[in-house]
């Protein structure tokens, strides 16, 4: 990737300081922890449809259905009922442990199927779903994060893991706003979500608004689902001894004028992510000690809050680690990177974490949480046709992308029809220009549609 070479300043210290609250404890809501339970073959735990035991998040567009399941590692010899109830104190618990300020979705907006009860039948390993229906009443702020707070109790001789006793569903209410999600017909003629296309844009050279010029003829949806602003940096302050998010003059100008450059994209349903890249000093996303990672996660959250960003793409290129690792740092590793991603996810579960396999071919679990709990999207380096899915347990294939394109060098090869048919759900473009012929081809192959360019040009106009 090209990199930013001009470092000017970081996020305003006063803003960050006002937003940061250090927290030593972990809350592992929903994770199966059976170490302290005396009869492990009688243990049950809760997951969502993707198998996540901790963080479930949804974008709310009017009404959304969220199925929850009860699971067991060893099949029971008797039926087991689990009942879910609304309990706003679960949000208070999460906020107290993590230093966050989520609010509960009003109970009037929540409906639990079958009175909130689901049964795990004798001999089964997974129950029928208990569906949580969330219906917006228009009272929630689209710029804030909310939580559906549930508690679970069990009947029938089994024991619920202590962390599954509380289940939080993180919600961002986007009702009334356009949705960039495209749909296609599967082999059986059923309408299903289509591949998501994201642009990782070199903003030293390009205006993010360029992404707003492209849509699809039949659906009317935006061609791009999301844009990653490439790139902010992770740096080390020698005077304070702290890592911080640094912004070059281009990223800074865009964020400072987000209502002009970014809000129009979000108003059309596109997500806006910030890339975090190493920047030639000791700090990087893959070499922070645990406490340093917790602090930097707070920095990231502060920035995402201030600029209303939808998540972060992490890139470990171009760091310059010191060996042996000084205090606050460790030898670069996937384990250290995973710790940072996990700490960020704890602070903002409703926002996305993204990596690509050039940096990370796999990730380990953190505090018992598999990568699928704290990673949302994973994509290959340009042209890559393979992801070691076993290296990212819990991340659905639909949240992975192969055959990424590099527009600056004209590298737009790859069998997108195969990618689509094999169930990969992400296609990423990178560069400092658009390639309309390639984009038209992908519109046909991924969306059964035609690319439309509205003719509007957006030059870099901030410097």
Coordinates of C-alpha atoms in Angstrom, one line a residue:
X1 CA 0.0 0.0 0.0
X2 CA 1.0 3.6 -0.4
X3 CA 1.5 5.4 2.9
X4 CA 1.0 8.8 4.3
X5 CA 4.4 10.6 4.8
X6 CA 3.3 13.8 6.4
X7 CA 2.6 13.7 10.1
X8 CA 1.2 16.9 11.5
X9 CA -0.9 16.3 14.7
X10 CA -3.0 13.8 16.6
X11 CA -6.5 13.9 17.9
X12 CA -7.0 16.9 20.3
X13 CA -5.9 15.8 23.7
X14 CA -8.7 17.6 25.5
X15 CA -11.3 15.7 23.4
X16 CA -9.6 12.4 24.0
X17 CA -9.1 13.0 27.7
X18 CA -12.8 13.8 28.2
X19 CA -13.8 10.6 26.5
X20 CA -11.3 8.1 28.0
X21 CA -12.0 6.1 31.1
X22 CA -9.4 3.4 31.9
X23 CA -10.9 0.0 32.9
X24 CA -9.0 -3.0 34.2
X25 CA -11.8 -5.6 34.1
X26 CA -13.2 -7.6 31.2
X27 CA -16.9 -8.3 30.7
X28 CA -17.4 -11.4 28.6
X29 CA -21.1 -11.3 28.2
X30 CA -22.3 -14.4 26.4
X31 CA -19.0 -16.3 26.4
X32 CA -19.1 -19.9 27.4
X33 CA -16.8 -20.3 30.4
X34 CA -17.3 -23.7 32.0
X35 CA -14.1 -23.8 34.1
X36 CA -15.9 -23.1 37.4
X37 CA -19.0 -25.3 36.8
X38 CA -19.1 -28.7 38.5
X39 CA -21.1 -30.7 35.9
X40 CA -19.8 -29.6 32.4
X41 CA -22.0 -32.1 30.5
X42 CA -25.1 -30.1 31.8
X43 CA -23.9 -26.7 30.7
X44 CA -25.7 -24.6 28.0
X45 CA -24.7 -21.3 26.5
X46 CA -26.2 -18.6 24.1
X47 CA -25.1 -17.6 20.6
X48 CA -26.5 -15.6 17.8
X49 CA -27.0 -16.8 14.2
X50 CA -23.3 -16.4 13.5
X51 CA -22.2 -18.3 16.5
X52 CA -21.2 -15.2 18.5
X53 CA -21.2 -15.6 22.2
X54 CA -20.4 -12.0 23.1
X55 CA -21.1 -9.2 20.7
X56 CA -24.2 -9.1 18.5
X57 CA -24.8 -5.8 16.7
X58 CA -27.4 -4.7 14.2
X59 CA -28.2 -1.7 12.0
X60 CA -31.8 -1.0 12.6
X61 CA -33.8 0.0 9.5
X62 CA -37.4 0.0 10.8
X63 CA -37.6 -3.6 12.1
X64 CA -34.9 -6.1 12.6
X65 CA -35.1 -9.7 13.8
X66 CA -32.3 -11.2 15.8
X67 CA -32.4 -15.0 16.5
X68 CA -30.7 -16.3 19.6
X69 CA -29.9 -20.0 20.2
X70 CA -29.2 -22.1 23.2
X71 CA -26.3 -24.6 22.7
X72 CA -24.6 -27.4 24.5
X73 CA -21.2 -29.1 24.0
X74 CA -22.6 -32.4 25.3
X75 CA -26.1 -33.3 24.3
X76 CA -28.5 -33.5 27.2
X77 CA -30.7 -36.4 28.2
X78 CA -33.6 -34.2 29.0
X79 CA -35.3 -31.1 27.7
X80 CA -34.0 -27.7 28.8
X81 CA -35.9 -24.4 28.6
X82 CA -34.2 -21.0 28.6
X83 CA -36.2 -17.8 29.2
X84 CA -35.0 -14.4 28.1
X85 CA -36.4 -11.2 29.8
X86 CA -35.7 -7.5 29.3
X87 CA -33.5 -6.1 32.0
X88 CA -32.1 -2.6 31.7
X89 CA -29.6 -3.1 34.6
X90 CA -27.6 -5.3 32.2
X91 CA -26.6 -2.1 30.3
X92 CA -25.5 -0.5 33.6
X93 CA -23.3 -3.5 34.3
X94 CA -21.6 -3.3 30.9
X95 CA -21.1 0.5 31.2
X96 CA -19.6 0.2 34.7
X97 CA -17.1 -2.4 33.7
X98 CA -16.1 -0.9 30.3
X99 CA -16.3 2.8 30.9
X100 CA -18.9 3.2 28.2
X101 CA -22.2 5.1 28.1
X102 CA -24.7 3.0 26.1
X103 CA -28.4 3.5 26.7
X104 CA -31.1 0.7 26.7
X105 CA -33.4 0.5 23.8
X106 CA -36.9 1.2 25.3
X107 CA -38.7 -2.0 26.2
X108 CA -41.7 -0.9 24.1
X109 CA -39.5 -1.4 21.0
X110 CA -38.7 -5.0 21.9
X111 CA -40.7 -8.2 21.3
X112 CA -39.6 -11.7 22.3
X113 CA -41.0 -14.6 20.4
X114 CA -42.8 -17.3 22.4
X115 CA -42.6 -15.1 25.5
X116 CA -38.8 -15.2 25.3
X117 CA -38.6 -18.9 25.9
X118 CA -36.7 -21.5 23.7
X119 CA -36.3 -25.2 24.3
X120 CA -33.2 -27.3 23.8
X121 CA -34.6 -30.7 23.2
X122 CA -33.0 -33.8 24.7
X123 CA -30.4 -35.2 22.3
X124 CA -30.0 -31.9 20.4
X125 CA -27.0 -29.6 20.5
X126 CA -28.7 -26.4 19.4
X127 CA -32.2 -25.1 20.2
X128 CA -34.8 -23.6 17.9
X129 CA -34.2 -19.8 17.7
X130 CA -35.8 -17.4 20.1
X131 CA -36.3 -14.3 17.9
X132 CA -35.8 -10.8 19.3
X133 CA -37.8 -8.3 17.2
X134 CA -36.6 -4.7 17.4
X135 CA -39.0 -2.1 15.9
X136 CA -37.9 1.6 15.8
X137 CA -40.4 4.1 17.2
X138 CA -38.3 7.1 15.8
X139 CA -37.1 8.2 19.3
X140 CA -33.5 7.0 19.0
X141 CA -30.6 9.2 17.9
X142 CA -28.9 7.8 14.8
X143 CA -25.5 9.1 16.0
X144 CA -25.6 7.1 19.2
X145 CA -25.3 3.5 20.2
X146 CA -28.0 1.6 22.1
X147 CA -28.4 -1.8 23.6
X148 CA -31.2 -4.4 23.8
X149 CA -30.5 -5.8 27.4
X150 CA -31.6 -9.4 28.1
X151 CA -31.1 -11.7 31.0
X152 CA -31.5 -15.5 30.7
X153 CA -32.6 -18.1 33.2
X154 CA -32.7 -21.8 32.7
X155 CA -35.0 -24.6 33.7
X156 CA -34.6 -28.4 33.3
X157 CA -31.6 -29.4 35.3
X158 CA -28.9 -27.8 33.1
X159 CA -26.8 -24.8 34.1
X160 CA -26.3 -21.6 32.0
X161 CA -22.7 -20.4 31.8
X162 CA -22.3 -17.3 34.0
X163 CA -21.5 -15.0 31.1
X164 CA -24.5 -16.3 29.0
X165 CA -26.8 -15.1 31.7
X166 CA -26.6 -11.7 30.2
X167 CA -27.1 -11.0 26.5
X168 CA -26.7 -7.6 24.9
X169 CA -27.6 -6.7 21.4
X170 CA -25.9 -3.5 20.3
X171 CA -28.1 -1.3 18.0
X172 CA -27.6 1.7 15.7
X173 CA -30.9 3.0 14.6
X174 CA -30.7 4.1 11.0
X175 CA -34.5 4.1 10.3
X176 CA -35.4 6.6 7.7
X177 CA -31.9 6.7 6.2
X178 CA -31.0 5.0 2.9
X179 CA -29.4 1.5 3.1
X180 CA -26.6 0.6 0.8
X181 CA -27.2 -3.1 1.1
X182 CA -27.8 -4.8 -2.2
X183 CA -29.7 -8.0 -2.8
X184 CA -29.5 -10.7 -5.5
X185 CA -31.3 -14.0 -6.2
X186 CA -29.6 -17.1 -5.1
X187 CA -29.6 -20.5 -7.0
X188 CA -33.1 -21.2 -5.6
X189 CA -34.5 -17.9 -6.6
X190 CA -34.5 -16.5 -3.0
X191 CA -33.5 -12.9 -2.4
X192 CA -30.3 -12.7 -0.3
X193 CA -27.8 -10.0 0.6
X194 CA -25.2 -9.4 -2.1
X195 CA -21.4 -9.0 -1.8
X196 CA -20.4 -5.7 -0.2
X197 CA -18.0 -3.5 -2.1
X198 CA -15.6 -1.3 -0.2
X199 CA -13.2 1.4 -1.4
X200 CA -9.9 1.8 0.6
X201 CA -9.2 5.3 -0.7
X202 CA -5.8 7.0 -0.7
X203 CA -7.0 10.4 0.6
X204 CA -3.7 12.1 0.1
X205 CA -4.8 12.2 -3.6
X206 CA -8.6 11.7 -3.7
X207 CA -11.8 13.3 -2.4
X208 CA -14.0 10.8 -0.5
X209 CA -17.1 12.3 -2.2
X210 CA -15.9 10.6 -5.4
X211 CA -17.6 7.4 -4.1
X212 CA -21.0 9.2 -4.2
X213 CA -20.9 9.4 -8.0
X214 CA -21.5 5.7 -8.6
X215 CA -24.7 3.8 -8.2
X216 CA -26.5 0.8 -9.7
X217 CA -29.1 1.2 -12.5
X218 CA -31.8 -1.2 -11.4
X219 CA -31.6 -1.1 -7.6
X220 CA -30.7 2.6 -7.3
X221 CA -28.4 1.7 -4.5
X222 CA -24.9 3.1 -4.1
X223 CA -22.2 1.0 -5.8
X224 CA -20.0 1.2 -2.7
X225 CA -21.1 0.0 0.7
X226 CA -18.3 1.6 2.5
X227 CA -15.2 3.7 2.2
X228 CA -11.9 3.3 4.2
X229 CA -10.0 6.6 4.6
X230 CA -6.3 5.6 4.1
X231 CA -4.7 6.5 6.4
X232 CA -4.4 7.8 9.9
X233 CA -1.4 6.5 12.0
X234 CA -0.4 5.0 15.2
X235 CA 2.5 6.9 16.7
X236 CA 4.5 7.2 20.0
X237 CA 4.9 10.5 21.9
X238 CA 8.4 10.6 23.3
X239 CA 7.5 13.4 25.8
X240 CA 4.3 11.8 27.3
X241 CA 5.3 8.1 26.7
X242 CA 1.9 7.5 25.2
X243 CA 0.7 6.1 21.9
X244 CA -1.8 8.2 20.0
X245 CA -3.8 8.5 16.8
X246 CA -1.9 10.9 14.5
X247 CA -3.5 12.5 11.5
X248 CA -1.7 13.9 8.5
X249 CA -2.9 17.2 6.9
X250 CA -5.2 15.4 4.4
X251 CA -6.9 13.1 6.9
X252 CA -7.2 15.9 9.3
X253 CA -8.8 18.2 6.8
X254 CA -11.4 15.6 5.9
X255 CA -12.3 14.8 9.5
X256 CA -12.4 18.4 10.5
X257 CA -14.9 19.0 7.7
X258 CA -16.8 15.6 8.1
X259 CA -20.2 17.2 7.5
X260 CA -19.0 18.2 4.0
X261 CA -16.8 15.2 3.0
X262 CA -18.3 12.2 5.0
X263 CA -21.8 12.9 6.1
X264 CA -23.1 12.9 2.5
X265 CA -21.8 9.3 2.1
X266 CA -23.3 8.2 5.4
X267 CA -26.6 9.9 4.4
X268 CA -26.8 7.5 1.4
X269 CA -26.1 4.5 3.5
X270 CA -22.4 4.1 3.1
X271 CA -20.2 3.3 6.1
X272 CA -17.1 5.4 6.7
X273 CA -14.1 3.7 8.3
X274 CA -10.7 5.1 9.3
X275 CA -7.5 3.2 8.5
X276 CA -4.8 3.0 11.2
X277 CA -1.3 2.5 9.8
X278 CA 2.2 2.2 11.4
X279 CA 4.3 5.3 10.9
X280 CA 8.0 4.6 11.3
X281 CA 8.4 4.6 15.1
X282 CA 8.2 2.1 17.9
X283 CA 4.4 2.0 18.0
X284 CA 2.3 -0.3 15.8
X285 CA -1.0 -2.1 15.9
X286 CA 0.8 -5.5 16.5
X287 CA 3.3 -4.7 19.3
X288 CA 1.4 -3.0 22.2
X289 CA 1.5 -4.5 25.6
X290 CA -1.9 -5.2 27.1
X291 CA -2.2 -2.0 29.1
X292 CA -1.0 0.1 26.1
X293 CA -3.5 -1.6 23.9
X294 CA -6.3 -0.7 26.4
X295 CA -5.2 2.9 26.3
X296 CA -4.9 3.0 22.6
X297 CA -8.4 1.4 22.2
X298 CA -9.7 4.3 24.2
X299 CA -8.0 6.8 21.9
X300 CA -9.6 5.0 18.9
X301 CA -13.0 5.2 20.5
X302 CA -12.6 8.8 21.3
X303 CA -11.8 9.6 17.6
X304 CA -14.7 7.4 16.3
X305 CA -17.1 9.2 18.7
X306 CA -16.0 12.7 17.7
X307 CA -16.0 12.1 14.0
X308 CA -18.9 9.7 13.9
X309 CA -17.0 6.9 12.2
X310 CA -18.3 3.4 11.6
X311 CA -15.2 1.5 12.4
X312 CA -11.5 0.9 11.8
X313 CA -9.2 -0.8 9.3
X314 CA -5.9 -1.8 10.8
X315 CA -2.6 -2.1 8.9
X316 CA 0.7 -3.1 10.5
X317 CA 3.0 -2.0 7.7
X318 CA 5.7 0.7 8.2
X319 CA 6.2 0.4 11.9
X320 CA 9.7 0.4 13.3
X321 CA 9.6 -1.7 16.5
X322 CA 12.5 -1.6 18.9
X323 CA 14.2 -4.8 20.0
X324 CA 14.2 -5.7 22.8
X325 CA 10.7 -4.3 23.3
X326 CA 10.7 -1.3 25.6
X327 CA 8.2 -0.8 28.5
X328 CA 4.7 -0.7 27.2
X329 CA 5.5 -2.7 24.1
X330 CA 6.0 -6.4 23.1
X331 CA 7.6 -8.2 20.2
X332 CA 5.3 -7.8 17.2
X333 CA 2.8 -10.7 17.0
X334 CA -0.6 -11.6 15.9
X335 CA -1.5 -12.1 19.6
X336 CA -0.6 -8.5 20.4
X337 CA -2.7 -7.3 17.4
X338 CA -5.6 -9.5 18.5
X339 CA -5.5 -7.9 21.9
X340 CA -5.9 -4.4 20.5
X341 CA -8.7 -5.5 18.2
X342 CA -10.5 -7.1 21.2
X343 CA -10.0 -4.1 23.4
X344 CA -11.5 -1.8 20.7
X345 CA -14.4 -4.1 20.2
X346 CA -15.2 -4.1 23.9
X347 CA -15.5 -0.3 23.8
X348 CA -17.6 0.0 20.7
X349 CA -19.3 -3.3 19.7
X350 CA -21.6 -1.5 17.2
X351 CA -18.6 -0.5 15.1
X352 CA -16.6 -2.7 12.7
X353 CA -13.0 -4.0 13.0
X354 CA -11.3 -4.8 9.7
X355 CA -7.9 -6.3 8.7
X356 CA -6.4 -7.8 5.6
X357 CA -4.3 -11.0 5.3
X358 CA -1.1 -9.3 4.1
X359 CA -0.6 -8.3 7.7
X360 CA -2.4 -11.1 9.5
X361 CA -2.7 -14.6 8.1
X362 CA -4.5 -15.7 11.4
X363 CA -5.5 -14.4 14.8
X364 CA -5.6 -16.2 18.1
X365 CA -8.3 -16.0 20.7
X366 CA -8.2 -13.3 23.4
X367 CA -9.4 -14.1 26.9
X368 CA -11.3 -17.0 25.5
X369 CA -13.0 -15.0 22.8
X370 CA -12.4 -16.3 19.3
X371 CA -11.7 -13.8 16.4
X372 CA -15.3 -13.9 15.2
X373 CA -16.2 -12.1 18.4
X374 CA -14.0 -9.1 17.8
X375 CA -13.3 -9.1 14.0
X376 CA -16.0 -8.1 11.4
X377 CA -14.3 -8.2 8.0
X378 CA -11.1 -9.8 6.6
X379 CA -9.9 -9.4 3.1
X380 CA -6.9 -10.6 1.0
X381 CA -4.0 -8.6 -0.4
X382 CA -4.5 -7.6 -4.0
X383 CA -5.3 -10.5 -6.3
X384 CA -5.3 -13.0 -3.4
X385 CA -7.6 -16.0 -3.9
X386 CA -7.3 -17.7 -0.6
X387 CA -8.0 -17.0 3.1
X388 CA -7.1 -19.5 5.8
X389 CA -10.5 -19.5 7.3
X390 CA -9.4 -21.8 10.1
X391 CA -7.1 -19.0 11.2
X392 CA -10.1 -16.8 12.0
X393 CA -12.6 -19.0 13.9
X394 CA -16.0 -17.5 14.1
X395 CA -15.7 -15.1 11.2
X396 CA -18.3 -16.0 8.6
X397 CA -17.1 -16.5 5.0
X398 CA -19.6 -13.9 4.0
X399 CA -17.5 -11.4 6.0
X400 CA -14.4 -12.3 4.1
X401 CA -13.2 -11.0 0.7
X402 CA -10.8 -12.4 -2.0
X403 CA -9.6 -11.0 -5.3
X404 CA -9.1 -7.5 -4.0
X405 CA -8.3 -4.9 -6.6
X406 CA -5.5 -2.2 -6.7
X407 CA -6.7 0.6 -9.0
X408 CA -3.5 2.7 -8.9
X409 CA -1.6 -0.1 -10.6
X410 CA -4.5 -1.5 -12.7
X411 CA -4.5 -4.8 -10.8
X412 CA -8.2 -5.8 -11.3
X413 CA -8.0 -9.5 -12.0
X414 CA -9.9 -12.3 -10.2
X415 CA -12.9 -14.5 -10.8
X416 CA -15.7 -12.6 -9.1
X417 CA -18.3 -15.1 -10.2
X418 CA -16.4 -17.8 -8.4
X419 CA -16.0 -15.5 -5.3
X420 CA -19.8 -14.9 -5.3
X421 CA -20.8 -18.5 -5.8
X422 CA -18.4 -19.7 -3.1
X423 CA -20.1 -17.4 -0.6
X424 CA -17.5 -14.7 0.0
X425 CA -19.3 -11.5 0.7
X426 CA -16.7 -8.7 0.5
X427 CA -14.8 -7.1 -2.4
X428 CA -12.3 -4.4 -1.7
X429 CA -10.7 -1.8 -4.0
X430 CA -7.6 0.3 -3.1
X431 CA -6.0 3.3 -4.8
X432 CA -6.0 6.9 -5.7
X433 CA -8.3 6.7 -8.8
X434 CA -11.3 4.9 -10.1
X435 CA -11.4 2.3 -12.8
X436 CA -14.8 2.5 -14.3
X437 CA -14.5 -0.4 -16.7
X438 CA -13.5 -2.7 -13.9
X439 CA -16.3 -1.4 -11.7
X440 CA -18.8 -1.9 -14.5
X441 CA -17.7 -5.5 -14.8
X442 CA -18.0 -6.1 -11.1
X443 CA -21.5 -4.6 -11.0
X444 CA -22.7 -7.1 -13.5
X445 CA -20.9 -10.1 -11.9
X446 CA -21.8 -9.3 -8.3
X447 CA -25.1 -7.5 -8.5
X448 CA -26.6 -8.5 -11.9
X449 CA -26.9 -4.8 -12.5
X450 CA -25.3 -1.9 -14.4
X451 CA -23.0 0.8 -13.0
X452 CA -24.2 4.3 -13.3
X453 CA -21.8 7.3 -13.2
X454 CA -23.5 10.6 -12.6
X455 CA -20.7 12.6 -14.1
X456 CA -19.9 14.6 -11.0
X457 CA -16.2 15.0 -10.3
X458 CA -14.8 15.8 -6.9
X459 CA -11.3 17.1 -6.9
X460 CA -9.1 17.3 -3.8
X461 CA -10.1 20.8 -2.7
X462 CA -8.9 21.2 0.9
X463 CA -5.2 22.2 0.5

